[in-house]
Every structure is written in structure tokens, then in C-alpha cells.
mmCIF file with all atom_site columns, C-alpha atoms and ligand atoms in Angstrom:
data_model
loop_
_atom_site.group_PDB
_atom_site.id
_atom_site.type_symbol
_atom_site.label_atom_id
_atom_site.label_alt_id
_atom_site.label_comp_id
_atom_site.label_asym_id
_atom_site.label_entity_id
_atom_site.label_seq_id
_atom_site.pdbx_PDB_ins_code
_atom_site.Cartn_x
_atom_site.Cartn_y
_atom_site.Cartn_z
_atom_site.occupancy
_atom_site.B_iso_or_equiv
_atom_site.pdbx_formal_charge
_atom_site.auth_seq_id
_atom_site.auth_comp_id
_atom_site.auth_asym_id
_atom_site.auth_atom_id
_atom_site.pdbx_PDB_model_num
ATOM   1   C CA  . UNK A 1 1   ? 100.786 224.172 178.416 1.00 83.00 ? 1   UNK A CA  1
ATOM   2   C CA  . UNK A 1 2   ? 104.558 223.755 178.476 1.00 92.00 ? 2   UNK A CA  1
ATOM   3   C CA  . UNK A 1 3   ? 106.699 223.509 175.358 1.00 95.00 ? 3   UNK A CA  1
ATOM   4   C CA  . UNK A 1 4   ? 110.214 222.464 174.495 1.00 97.00 ? 4   UNK A CA  1
ATOM   5   C CA  . UNK A 1 5   ? 112.214 223.559 171.463 1.00 98.00 ? 5   UNK A CA  1
ATOM   6   C CA  . UNK A 1 6   ? 114.690 220.774 170.688 1.00 98.00 ? 6   UNK A CA  1
ATOM   7   C CA  . UNK A 1 7   ? 116.842 221.381 167.648 1.00 98.00 ? 7   UNK A CA  1
ATOM   8   C CA  . UNK A 1 8   ? 119.959 220.349 165.784 1.00 98.00 ? 8   UNK A CA  1
ATOM   9   C CA  . UNK A 1 9   ? 121.901 222.913 163.778 1.00 98.00 ? 9   UNK A CA  1
ATOM   10  C CA  . UNK A 1 10  ? 125.440 223.185 162.483 1.00 97.00 ? 10  UNK A CA  1
ATOM   11  C CA  . UNK A 1 11  ? 127.656 226.238 162.256 1.00 96.00 ? 11  UNK A CA  1
ATOM   12  C CA  . UNK A 1 12  ? 130.396 226.266 159.649 1.00 95.00 ? 12  UNK A CA  1
ATOM   13  C CA  . UNK A 1 13  ? 130.580 225.987 155.905 1.00 96.00 ? 13  UNK A CA  1
ATOM   14  C CA  . UNK A 1 14  ? 127.305 225.552 154.075 1.00 95.00 ? 14  UNK A CA  1
ATOM   15  C CA  . UNK A 1 15  ? 125.891 226.093 150.632 1.00 90.00 ? 15  UNK A CA  1
ATOM   16  C CA  . UNK A 1 16  ? 124.088 229.455 150.378 1.00 89.00 ? 16  UNK A CA  1
ATOM   17  C CA  . UNK A 1 17  ? 122.432 230.210 147.040 1.00 83.00 ? 17  UNK A CA  1
ATOM   18  C CA  . UNK A 1 18  ? 124.891 227.964 145.255 1.00 85.00 ? 18  UNK A CA  1
ATOM   19  C CA  . UNK A 1 19  ? 128.168 229.073 146.877 1.00 90.00 ? 19  UNK A CA  1
ATOM   20  C CA  . UNK A 1 20  ? 129.959 227.775 149.961 1.00 94.00 ? 20  UNK A CA  1
ATOM   21  C CA  . UNK A 1 21  ? 129.853 230.260 152.844 1.00 94.00 ? 21  UNK A CA  1
ATOM   22  C CA  . UNK A 1 22  ? 130.827 230.079 156.487 1.00 95.00 ? 22  UNK A CA  1
ATOM   23  C CA  . UNK A 1 23  ? 127.808 230.531 158.756 1.00 94.00 ? 23  UNK A CA  1
ATOM   24  C CA  . UNK A 1 24  ? 128.500 231.709 162.303 1.00 95.00 ? 24  UNK A CA  1
ATOM   25  C CA  . UNK A 1 25  ? 124.939 230.799 163.314 1.00 96.00 ? 25  UNK A CA  1
ATOM   26  C CA  . UNK A 1 26  ? 123.103 227.892 161.704 1.00 96.00 ? 26  UNK A CA  1
ATOM   27  C CA  . UNK A 1 27  ? 119.792 228.404 159.882 1.00 96.00 ? 27  UNK A CA  1
ATOM   28  C CA  . UNK A 1 28  ? 117.828 226.113 162.179 1.00 97.00 ? 28  UNK A CA  1
ATOM   29  C CA  . UNK A 1 29  ? 119.377 227.824 165.176 1.00 97.00 ? 29  UNK A CA  1
ATOM   30  C CA  . UNK A 1 30  ? 118.031 231.160 163.865 1.00 96.00 ? 30  UNK A CA  1
ATOM   31  C CA  . UNK A 1 31  ? 114.512 229.762 163.674 1.00 96.00 ? 31  UNK A CA  1
ATOM   32  C CA  . UNK A 1 32  ? 114.804 228.244 167.146 1.00 97.00 ? 32  UNK A CA  1
ATOM   33  C CA  . UNK A 1 33  ? 115.744 231.705 168.447 1.00 96.00 ? 33  UNK A CA  1
ATOM   34  C CA  . UNK A 1 34  ? 112.647 233.228 166.812 1.00 94.00 ? 34  UNK A CA  1
ATOM   35  C CA  . UNK A 1 35  ? 110.441 230.514 168.319 1.00 95.00 ? 35  UNK A CA  1
ATOM   36  C CA  . UNK A 1 36  ? 111.873 231.260 171.727 1.00 94.00 ? 36  UNK A CA  1
ATOM   37  C CA  . UNK A 1 37  ? 110.874 234.885 171.344 1.00 92.00 ? 37  UNK A CA  1
ATOM   38  C CA  . UNK A 1 38  ? 107.291 233.881 170.543 1.00 91.00 ? 38  UNK A CA  1
ATOM   39  C CA  . UNK A 1 39  ? 106.878 231.287 173.279 1.00 92.00 ? 39  UNK A CA  1
ATOM   40  C CA  . UNK A 1 40  ? 107.899 230.500 176.834 1.00 87.00 ? 40  UNK A CA  1
ATOM   41  C CA  . UNK A 1 41  ? 109.415 227.249 175.663 1.00 95.00 ? 41  UNK A CA  1
ATOM   42  C CA  . UNK A 1 42  ? 112.534 225.704 177.137 1.00 97.00 ? 42  UNK A CA  1
ATOM   43  C CA  . UNK A 1 43  ? 115.294 225.184 174.613 1.00 97.00 ? 43  UNK A CA  1
ATOM   44  C CA  . UNK A 1 44  ? 117.540 222.178 174.038 1.00 98.00 ? 44  UNK A CA  1
ATOM   45  C CA  . UNK A 1 45  ? 120.361 221.846 171.518 1.00 98.00 ? 45  UNK A CA  1
ATOM   46  C CA  . UNK A 1 46  ? 120.781 218.339 170.086 1.00 98.00 ? 46  UNK A CA  1
ATOM   47  C CA  . UNK A 1 47  ? 124.548 218.081 169.931 1.00 98.00 ? 47  UNK A CA  1
ATOM   48  C CA  . UNK A 1 48  ? 126.524 214.991 168.916 1.00 98.00 ? 48  UNK A CA  1
ATOM   49  C CA  . UNK A 1 49  ? 129.713 214.233 170.847 1.00 98.00 ? 49  UNK A CA  1
ATOM   50  C CA  . UNK A 1 50  ? 131.569 214.335 167.542 1.00 98.00 ? 50  UNK A CA  1
ATOM   51  C CA  . UNK A 1 51  ? 130.535 217.300 165.428 1.00 97.00 ? 51  UNK A CA  1
ATOM   52  C CA  . UNK A 1 52  ? 130.512 217.010 161.663 1.00 97.00 ? 52  UNK A CA  1
ATOM   53  C CA  . UNK A 1 53  ? 133.478 218.624 159.900 1.00 97.00 ? 53  UNK A CA  1
ATOM   54  C CA  . UNK A 1 54  ? 133.507 222.379 159.368 1.00 95.00 ? 54  UNK A CA  1
ATOM   55  C CA  . UNK A 1 55  ? 134.297 221.767 155.693 1.00 97.00 ? 55  UNK A CA  1
ATOM   56  C CA  . UNK A 1 56  ? 131.049 221.568 153.686 1.00 97.00 ? 56  UNK A CA  1
ATOM   57  C CA  . UNK A 1 57  ? 132.055 218.743 151.327 1.00 97.00 ? 57  UNK A CA  1
ATOM   58  C CA  . UNK A 1 58  ? 133.526 216.583 154.101 1.00 98.00 ? 58  UNK A CA  1
ATOM   59  C CA  . UNK A 1 59  ? 130.369 217.191 156.108 1.00 98.00 ? 59  UNK A CA  1
ATOM   60  C CA  . UNK A 1 60  ? 127.945 216.095 153.397 1.00 98.00 ? 60  UNK A CA  1
ATOM   61  C CA  . UNK A 1 61  ? 130.087 213.020 152.754 1.00 98.00 ? 61  UNK A CA  1
ATOM   62  C CA  . UNK A 1 62  ? 130.118 211.989 156.376 1.00 98.00 ? 62  UNK A CA  1
ATOM   63  C CA  . UNK A 1 63  ? 126.396 212.685 156.815 1.00 98.00 ? 63  UNK A CA  1
ATOM   64  C CA  . UNK A 1 64  ? 125.645 210.502 153.776 1.00 98.00 ? 64  UNK A CA  1
ATOM   65  C CA  . UNK A 1 65  ? 127.729 207.652 155.149 1.00 98.00 ? 65  UNK A CA  1
ATOM   66  C CA  . UNK A 1 66  ? 126.029 207.951 158.552 1.00 98.00 ? 66  UNK A CA  1
ATOM   67  C CA  . UNK A 1 67  ? 122.617 207.784 156.870 1.00 98.00 ? 67  UNK A CA  1
ATOM   68  C CA  . UNK A 1 68  ? 123.602 204.748 154.781 1.00 98.00 ? 68  UNK A CA  1
ATOM   69  C CA  . UNK A 1 69  ? 124.905 202.980 157.887 1.00 98.00 ? 69  UNK A CA  1
ATOM   70  C CA  . UNK A 1 70  ? 121.872 204.116 159.889 1.00 98.00 ? 70  UNK A CA  1
ATOM   71  C CA  . UNK A 1 71  ? 124.136 205.161 162.773 1.00 98.00 ? 71  UNK A CA  1
ATOM   72  C CA  . UNK A 1 72  ? 122.934 206.707 166.015 1.00 98.00 ? 72  UNK A CA  1
ATOM   73  C CA  . UNK A 1 73  ? 125.576 209.232 167.090 1.00 98.00 ? 73  UNK A CA  1
ATOM   74  C CA  . UNK A 1 74  ? 126.108 209.598 170.823 1.00 98.00 ? 74  UNK A CA  1
ATOM   75  C CA  . UNK A 1 75  ? 124.835 212.947 172.068 1.00 98.00 ? 75  UNK A CA  1
ATOM   76  C CA  . UNK A 1 76  ? 126.640 215.213 174.528 1.00 98.00 ? 76  UNK A CA  1
ATOM   77  C CA  . UNK A 1 77  ? 123.555 215.327 176.744 1.00 98.00 ? 77  UNK A CA  1
ATOM   78  C CA  . UNK A 1 78  ? 119.829 214.693 176.863 1.00 97.00 ? 78  UNK A CA  1
ATOM   79  C CA  . UNK A 1 79  ? 117.029 216.499 178.684 1.00 97.00 ? 79  UNK A CA  1
ATOM   80  C CA  . UNK A 1 80  ? 116.403 214.671 181.958 1.00 96.00 ? 80  UNK A CA  1
ATOM   81  C CA  . UNK A 1 81  ? 112.822 214.013 180.886 1.00 97.00 ? 81  UNK A CA  1
ATOM   82  C CA  . UNK A 1 82  ? 110.239 215.222 178.393 1.00 98.00 ? 82  UNK A CA  1
ATOM   83  C CA  . UNK A 1 83  ? 107.333 214.525 180.781 1.00 97.00 ? 83  UNK A CA  1
ATOM   84  C CA  . UNK A 1 84  ? 106.748 218.214 181.610 1.00 96.00 ? 84  UNK A CA  1
ATOM   85  C CA  . UNK A 1 85  ? 106.151 219.103 177.975 1.00 97.00 ? 85  UNK A CA  1
ATOM   86  C CA  . UNK A 1 86  ? 102.916 218.940 175.991 1.00 95.00 ? 86  UNK A CA  1
ATOM   87  C CA  . UNK A 1 87  ? 104.419 220.283 172.775 1.00 96.00 ? 87  UNK A CA  1
ATOM   88  C CA  . UNK A 1 88  ? 107.881 219.619 171.386 1.00 97.00 ? 88  UNK A CA  1
ATOM   89  C CA  . UNK A 1 89  ? 109.052 221.877 168.585 1.00 98.00 ? 89  UNK A CA  1
ATOM   90  C CA  . UNK A 1 90  ? 111.590 219.725 166.778 1.00 98.00 ? 90  UNK A CA  1
ATOM   91  C CA  . UNK A 1 91  ? 114.035 221.591 164.560 1.00 98.00 ? 91  UNK A CA  1
ATOM   92  C CA  . UNK A 1 92  ? 116.540 220.185 162.078 1.00 98.00 ? 92  UNK A CA  1
ATOM   93  C CA  . UNK A 1 93  ? 118.121 220.819 158.688 1.00 98.00 ? 93  UNK A CA  1
ATOM   94  C CA  . UNK A 1 94  ? 117.162 218.571 155.810 1.00 98.00 ? 94  UNK A CA  1
ATOM   95  C CA  . UNK A 1 95  ? 120.125 216.168 155.479 1.00 98.00 ? 95  UNK A CA  1
ATOM   96  C CA  . UNK A 1 96  ? 119.855 213.937 152.421 1.00 98.00 ? 96  UNK A CA  1
ATOM   97  C CA  . UNK A 1 97  ? 116.085 214.118 152.489 1.00 98.00 ? 97  UNK A CA  1
ATOM   98  C CA  . UNK A 1 98  ? 115.606 213.359 156.164 1.00 98.00 ? 98  UNK A CA  1
ATOM   99  C CA  . UNK A 1 99  ? 116.685 214.384 159.688 1.00 98.00 ? 99  UNK A CA  1
ATOM   100 C CA  . UNK A 1 100 ? 120.347 214.299 160.742 1.00 98.00 ? 100 UNK A CA  1
ATOM   101 C CA  . UNK A 1 101 ? 121.077 210.997 162.484 1.00 98.00 ? 101 UNK A CA  1
ATOM   102 C CA  . UNK A 1 102 ? 121.690 212.833 165.774 1.00 98.00 ? 102 UNK A CA  1
ATOM   103 C CA  . UNK A 1 103 ? 117.992 213.778 165.753 1.00 98.00 ? 103 UNK A CA  1
ATOM   104 C CA  . UNK A 1 104 ? 117.095 210.078 165.525 1.00 98.00 ? 104 UNK A CA  1
ATOM   105 C CA  . UNK A 1 105 ? 119.357 209.488 168.574 1.00 98.00 ? 105 UNK A CA  1
ATOM   106 C CA  . UNK A 1 106 ? 117.407 212.143 170.454 1.00 98.00 ? 106 UNK A CA  1
ATOM   107 C CA  . UNK A 1 107 ? 113.961 210.858 169.447 1.00 98.00 ? 107 UNK A CA  1
ATOM   108 C CA  . UNK A 1 108 ? 114.669 207.225 170.262 1.00 98.00 ? 108 UNK A CA  1
ATOM   109 C CA  . UNK A 1 109 ? 115.596 208.120 173.816 1.00 98.00 ? 109 UNK A CA  1
ATOM   110 C CA  . UNK A 1 110 ? 112.057 209.147 174.849 1.00 98.00 ? 110 UNK A CA  1
ATOM   111 C CA  . UNK A 1 111 ? 108.453 208.000 174.843 1.00 97.00 ? 111 UNK A CA  1
ATOM   112 C CA  . UNK A 1 112 ? 106.403 210.599 172.966 1.00 98.00 ? 112 UNK A CA  1
ATOM   113 C CA  . UNK A 1 113 ? 102.987 209.110 173.765 1.00 97.00 ? 113 UNK A CA  1
ATOM   114 C CA  . UNK A 1 114 ? 100.464 211.924 174.234 1.00 95.00 ? 114 UNK A CA  1
ATOM   115 C CA  . UNK A 1 115 ? 102.903 214.593 173.055 1.00 97.00 ? 115 UNK A CA  1
ATOM   116 C CA  . UNK A 1 116 ? 102.444 216.887 170.103 1.00 96.00 ? 116 UNK A CA  1
ATOM   117 C CA  . UNK A 1 117 ? 105.587 217.117 167.990 1.00 97.00 ? 117 UNK A CA  1
ATOM   118 C CA  . UNK A 1 118 ? 105.825 220.117 165.676 1.00 97.00 ? 118 UNK A CA  1
ATOM   119 C CA  . UNK A 1 119 ? 108.689 219.664 163.209 1.00 98.00 ? 119 UNK A CA  1
ATOM   120 C CA  . UNK A 1 120 ? 110.441 222.638 161.627 1.00 98.00 ? 120 UNK A CA  1
ATOM   121 C CA  . UNK A 1 121 ? 113.013 222.023 158.959 1.00 98.00 ? 121 UNK A CA  1
ATOM   122 C CA  . UNK A 1 122 ? 115.431 224.274 157.102 1.00 97.00 ? 122 UNK A CA  1
ATOM   123 C CA  . UNK A 1 123 ? 116.628 223.220 153.681 1.00 96.00 ? 123 UNK A CA  1
ATOM   124 C CA  . UNK A 1 124 ? 118.211 224.256 150.427 1.00 94.00 ? 124 UNK A CA  1
ATOM   125 C CA  . UNK A 1 125 ? 115.352 223.463 148.065 1.00 93.00 ? 125 UNK A CA  1
ATOM   126 C CA  . UNK A 1 126 ? 114.292 219.987 149.213 1.00 96.00 ? 126 UNK A CA  1
ATOM   127 C CA  . UNK A 1 127 ? 111.681 221.132 151.733 1.00 97.00 ? 127 UNK A CA  1
ATOM   128 C CA  . UNK A 1 128 ? 111.029 218.654 154.543 1.00 98.00 ? 128 UNK A CA  1
ATOM   129 C CA  . UNK A 1 129 ? 112.026 215.731 152.285 1.00 98.00 ? 129 UNK A CA  1
ATOM   130 C CA  . UNK A 1 130 ? 110.582 212.548 153.805 1.00 98.00 ? 130 UNK A CA  1
ATOM   131 C CA  . UNK A 1 131 ? 111.440 213.646 157.337 1.00 98.00 ? 131 UNK A CA  1
ATOM   132 C CA  . UNK A 1 132 ? 107.810 213.848 158.487 1.00 98.00 ? 132 UNK A CA  1
ATOM   133 C CA  . UNK A 1 133 ? 107.209 210.252 157.411 1.00 98.00 ? 133 UNK A CA  1
ATOM   134 C CA  . UNK A 1 134 ? 110.399 209.172 159.206 1.00 98.00 ? 134 UNK A CA  1
ATOM   135 C CA  . UNK A 1 135 ? 109.361 211.095 162.292 1.00 98.00 ? 135 UNK A CA  1
ATOM   136 C CA  . UNK A 1 136 ? 106.028 209.230 162.379 1.00 98.00 ? 136 UNK A CA  1
ATOM   137 C CA  . UNK A 1 137 ? 107.921 205.925 162.264 1.00 98.00 ? 137 UNK A CA  1
ATOM   138 C CA  . UNK A 1 138 ? 110.236 206.887 165.135 1.00 98.00 ? 138 UNK A CA  1
ATOM   139 C CA  . UNK A 1 139 ? 107.463 208.413 167.281 1.00 98.00 ? 139 UNK A CA  1
ATOM   140 C CA  . UNK A 1 140 ? 104.397 206.321 166.340 1.00 97.00 ? 140 UNK A CA  1
ATOM   141 C CA  . UNK A 1 141 ? 102.406 207.285 169.430 1.00 97.00 ? 141 UNK A CA  1
ATOM   142 C CA  . UNK A 1 142 ? 102.968 211.036 169.157 1.00 97.00 ? 142 UNK A CA  1
ATOM   143 C CA  . UNK A 1 143 ? 100.665 213.463 167.447 1.00 97.00 ? 143 UNK A CA  1
ATOM   144 C CA  . UNK A 1 144 ? 102.792 214.865 164.627 1.00 97.00 ? 144 UNK A CA  1
ATOM   145 C CA  . UNK A 1 145 ? 101.503 218.324 163.738 1.00 96.00 ? 145 UNK A CA  1
ATOM   146 C CA  . UNK A 1 146 ? 101.964 219.813 160.272 1.00 95.00 ? 146 UNK A CA  1
ATOM   147 C CA  . UNK A 1 147 ? 105.569 220.830 159.783 1.00 97.00 ? 147 UNK A CA  1
ATOM   148 C CA  . UNK A 1 148 ? 107.128 224.111 158.793 1.00 97.00 ? 148 UNK A CA  1
ATOM   149 C CA  . UNK A 1 149 ? 109.791 224.151 156.115 1.00 97.00 ? 149 UNK A CA  1
ATOM   150 C CA  . UNK A 1 150 ? 111.950 227.212 155.573 1.00 96.00 ? 150 UNK A CA  1
ATOM   151 C CA  . UNK A 1 151 ? 114.527 227.717 152.869 1.00 95.00 ? 151 UNK A CA  1
ATOM   152 C CA  . UNK A 1 152 ? 117.704 228.485 154.857 1.00 92.00 ? 152 UNK A CA  1
ATOM   153 C CA  . UNK A 1 153 ? 118.710 231.482 152.758 1.00 88.00 ? 153 UNK A CA  1
ATOM   154 C CA  . UNK A 1 154 ? 115.179 232.956 152.925 1.00 89.00 ? 154 UNK A CA  1
ATOM   155 C CA  . UNK A 1 155 ? 114.847 232.866 156.689 1.00 85.00 ? 155 UNK A CA  1
ATOM   156 C CA  . UNK A 1 156 ? 114.387 236.601 157.238 1.00 86.00 ? 156 UNK A CA  1
ATOM   157 C CA  . UNK A 1 157 ? 111.434 236.796 154.859 1.00 88.00 ? 157 UNK A CA  1
ATOM   158 C CA  . UNK A 1 158 ? 109.583 234.044 156.684 1.00 89.00 ? 158 UNK A CA  1
ATOM   159 C CA  . UNK A 1 159 ? 108.988 235.579 160.097 1.00 91.00 ? 159 UNK A CA  1
ATOM   160 C CA  . UNK A 1 160 ? 105.236 235.888 159.655 1.00 92.00 ? 160 UNK A CA  1
ATOM   161 C CA  . UNK A 1 161 ? 104.922 232.261 158.453 1.00 93.00 ? 161 UNK A CA  1
ATOM   162 C CA  . UNK A 1 162 ? 106.819 231.173 161.557 1.00 94.00 ? 162 UNK A CA  1
ATOM   163 C CA  . UNK A 1 163 ? 104.494 233.231 163.728 1.00 93.00 ? 163 UNK A CA  1
ATOM   164 C CA  . UNK A 1 164 ? 101.346 231.811 162.076 1.00 93.00 ? 164 UNK A CA  1
ATOM   165 C CA  . UNK A 1 165 ? 102.632 228.301 162.472 1.00 95.00 ? 165 UNK A CA  1
ATOM   166 C CA  . UNK A 1 166 ? 103.400 228.762 166.183 1.00 93.00 ? 166 UNK A CA  1
ATOM   167 C CA  . UNK A 1 167 ? 100.000 230.320 166.773 1.00 90.00 ? 167 UNK A CA  1
ATOM   168 C CA  . UNK A 1 168 ? 98.335  227.094 165.590 1.00 85.00 ? 168 UNK A CA  1
ATOM   169 C CA  . UNK A 1 169 ? 99.398  225.263 168.769 1.00 75.00 ? 169 UNK A CA  1
ATOM   170 C CA  . UNK A 1 170 ? 100.144 227.843 171.425 1.00 75.00 ? 170 UNK A CA  1
ATOM   171 C CA  . UNK A 1 171 ? 97.005  228.313 173.498 1.00 67.00 ? 171 UNK A CA  1
ATOM   172 C CA  . UNK A 1 172 ? 98.398  231.408 175.205 1.00 67.00 ? 172 UNK A CA  1
ATOM   173 C CA  . UNK A 1 173 ? 99.043  234.668 173.323 1.00 69.00 ? 173 UNK A CA  1
ATOM   174 C CA  . UNK A 1 174 ? 102.480 234.883 171.742 1.00 76.00 ? 174 UNK A CA  1
ATOM   175 C CA  . UNK A 1 175 ? 105.060 236.778 173.780 1.00 77.00 ? 175 UNK A CA  1
ATOM   176 C CA  . UNK A 1 176 ? 106.258 238.806 170.855 1.00 68.00 ? 176 UNK A CA  1
ATOM   177 C CA  . UNK A 1 177 ? 104.765 239.408 167.425 1.00 60.00 ? 177 UNK A CA  1
ATOM   178 C CA  . UNK A 1 178 ? 106.211 240.385 164.067 1.00 57.00 ? 178 UNK A CA  1
ATOM   179 C CA  . UNK A 1 179 ? 103.216 242.581 163.302 1.00 50.00 ? 179 UNK A CA  1
ATOM   180 C CA  . UNK A 1 180 ? 103.367 246.070 164.789 1.00 43.00 ? 180 UNK A CA  1
ATOM   181 C CA  . UNK A 1 181 ? 106.957 246.738 163.778 1.00 41.00 ? 181 UNK A CA  1
ATOM   182 C CA  . UNK A 1 182 ? 108.849 244.574 166.260 1.00 41.00 ? 182 UNK A CA  1
ATOM   183 C CA  . UNK A 1 183 ? 112.256 243.588 164.975 1.00 44.00 ? 183 UNK A CA  1
ATOM   184 C CA  . UNK A 1 184 ? 113.218 240.072 165.893 1.00 44.00 ? 184 UNK A CA  1
HETATM 185 C C1  . LIG B 2 .   ? 125.088 217.167 155.229 1.00 83.36 ? 1   LIG B C1  1
HETATM 186 C C2  . LIG B 2 .   ? 124.106 218.045 154.525 1.00 83.36 ? 1   LIG B C2  1
HETATM 187 C C3  . LIG B 2 .   ? 123.103 217.483 153.733 1.00 83.36 ? 1   LIG B C3  1
HETATM 188 C C4  . LIG B 2 .   ? 122.146 218.295 153.133 1.00 83.36 ? 1   LIG B C4  1
HETATM 189 N N1  . LIG B 2 .   ? 121.158 217.710 152.396 1.00 83.36 ? 1   LIG B N1  1
HETATM 190 C C5  . LIG B 2 .   ? 120.169 218.493 151.879 1.00 83.36 ? 1   LIG B C5  1
HETATM 191 C C6  . LIG B 2 .   ? 119.094 217.918 151.147 1.00 83.36 ? 1   LIG B C6  1
HETATM 192 O O1  . LIG B 2 .   ? 119.024 216.707 150.920 1.00 83.36 ? 1   LIG B O1  1
HETATM 193 N N2  . LIG B 2 .   ? 118.138 218.762 150.677 1.00 83.36 ? 1   LIG B N2  1
HETATM 194 C C7  . LIG B 2 .   ? 118.153 220.109 150.891 1.00 83.36 ? 1   LIG B C7  1
HETATM 195 O O2  . LIG B 2 .   ? 117.257 220.808 150.459 1.00 83.36 ? 1   LIG B O2  1
HETATM 196 N N3  . LIG B 2 .   ? 119.180 220.684 151.596 1.00 83.36 ? 1   LIG B N3  1
HETATM 197 C C8  . LIG B 2 .   ? 120.172 219.927 152.089 1.00 83.36 ? 1   LIG B C8  1
HETATM 198 N N4  . LIG B 2 .   ? 121.193 220.488 152.806 1.00 83.36 ? 1   LIG B N4  1
HETATM 199 C C9  . LIG B 2 .   ? 121.135 221.930 153.101 1.00 83.36 ? 1   LIG B C9  1
HETATM 200 C C10 . LIG B 2 .   ? 120.651 222.180 154.523 1.00 83.36 ? 1   LIG B C10 1
HETATM 201 O O3  . LIG B 2 .   ? 119.458 221.476 154.790 1.00 83.36 ? 1   LIG B O3  1
HETATM 202 C C11 . LIG B 2 .   ? 120.373 223.677 154.770 1.00 83.36 ? 1   LIG B C11 1
HETATM 203 O O4  . LIG B 2 .   ? 121.492 224.441 154.412 1.00 83.36 ? 1   LIG B O4  1
HETATM 204 C C12 . LIG B 2 .   ? 119.994 223.935 156.224 1.00 83.36 ? 1   LIG B C12 1
HETATM 205 O O5  . LIG B 2 .   ? 119.360 225.190 156.312 1.00 83.36 ? 1   LIG B O5  1
HETATM 206 C C13 . LIG B 2 .   ? 121.187 223.903 157.171 1.00 83.36 ? 1   LIG B C13 1
HETATM 207 O O6  . LIG B 2 .   ? 120.731 224.126 158.463 1.00 83.36 ? 1   LIG B O6  1
HETATM 208 P P1  . LIG B 2 .   ? 121.705 224.506 159.668 1.00 83.36 ? 1   LIG B P1  1
HETATM 209 O O7  . LIG B 2 .   ? 122.425 225.753 159.256 1.00 83.36 ? 1   LIG B O7  1
HETATM 210 O O8  . LIG B 2 .   ? 120.782 224.747 160.825 1.00 83.36 ? 1   LIG B O8  1
HETATM 211 O O9  . LIG B 2 .   ? 122.612 223.350 159.923 1.00 83.36 ? 1   LIG B O9  1
HETATM 212 C C14 . LIG B 2 .   ? 122.190 219.714 153.331 1.00 83.36 ? 1   LIG B C14 1
HETATM 213 C C15 . LIG B 2 .   ? 123.236 220.270 154.080 1.00 83.36 ? 1   LIG B C15 1
HETATM 214 C C16 . LIG B 2 .   ? 124.191 219.461 154.663 1.00 83.36 ? 1   LIG B C16 1
HETATM 215 C C17 . LIG B 2 .   ? 125.300 220.088 155.473 1.00 83.36 ? 1   LIG B C17 1
#
């Protein structure tokens, strides 16, 4: 069974426990890195040609406008095909209750028939929002597995939940485990 981790994440200013901080690695990116340690999955970064502003307030403004206009940002690149993959781990931050529009651009490019999509979402209190419902609309022929939502600021306390969640679909033993004192 072959898996792909496809994720969107943004470095730069973000709200962490109520104050604006500059993140050098995005929260979703951190989870994607953990998933890669557990699995043999290939990894793909969903990256729009035009990144959102580094400034937190400008970023949330622009993301809200993009959602209202239902835009599909052009991506820098796409995987050639998703045919080799049985499972797609799809990672994204909760943006205004759903996925960033760049994730919609990615999803609409491919036919997910017969694929299992496992969404993982980082957030600041809103959980997965309505992203799972939206995902089902965009990929109606995929099997959408139960999602994993992680509070961005709590990431390091959630390693065992991430591991349990991955174990639900991976038929082969995990490459690395949090139990037994391994530090991820
Ligand atoms: C444009 C924007 C919109 C956001 N909207 C929400 C939201 O509606 N609900 C929520 O819980 N968190 C929201 N957040 C917080 C992010 O989901 C959270 O910080 C996430 O972990 C960021 O992931 P990243 O570092 O991988 O980009 C928003 C953040 C941004 C930048």
C-alpha cells in the first residue's frame, strides 16, 4: 500500500495562544514531518504561486476575501499523478472554518475514485470546522476517513494521537513509534 502526504502550511506570523508570533515552521508542516517518520509515504507541499502575506492580519484578510470569492489559486506544481497512491494524507490549517483555497485547487486537479483520503487539520480552537463536509463535496467518489484535528499550539502533546490515527490505515507496521522513548 502506497501513501502520499499532501499538505498546505504557511510559515510566518500566526496567532499562538492569543499573541502574534513568527513561526519558522508551520504547524501543519510539523505534523506532516511526524507522519513521514511513521510511514513510507511520499510528501508533497501544496504551494500557491503567490504566497499569502507574512503579516498575520493581512493574511487573514486576504484568505477571507479568497474564500468569499471562491478563488482557486494557481499552484507552483502538482504531483504528476496520484494513481500510485491508495491513501492520501491531506493536511491543512483551518482557514475560516474550511481548507485554504489552494487545497481546493489541488483536490480539483485529480480523480480520487477508489482512494482513501485521511484529512489532518491544525487549528486555533475551531477544530476541523466544516472542512470534512467540504472535502466530501470536492472528492465525492473518495473514501474520506475520519479526520485528525490538532490544536496548533498543542502539537507536541499530541504525538500519540497522531500515531494512533496513522495506525488505523497503515497495514504495515509503523517505521517509528512514540512509545519506547523515541524522540520525534
Ligand atoms: C488565514 C487564517 C485563517 C484562520 N482561520 C481559523 C479558523 O477559522 N479557526 C481556527 O480555529 N483557526 C484559524 N486559524 C488558525 C490556524 O488554523 C492555525 O494557526 C494553524 O495551525 C496554522 O497552520 P500552519 O502553521 O500550518 O499554517 C486561521 C489562521 C489563518 C492564518
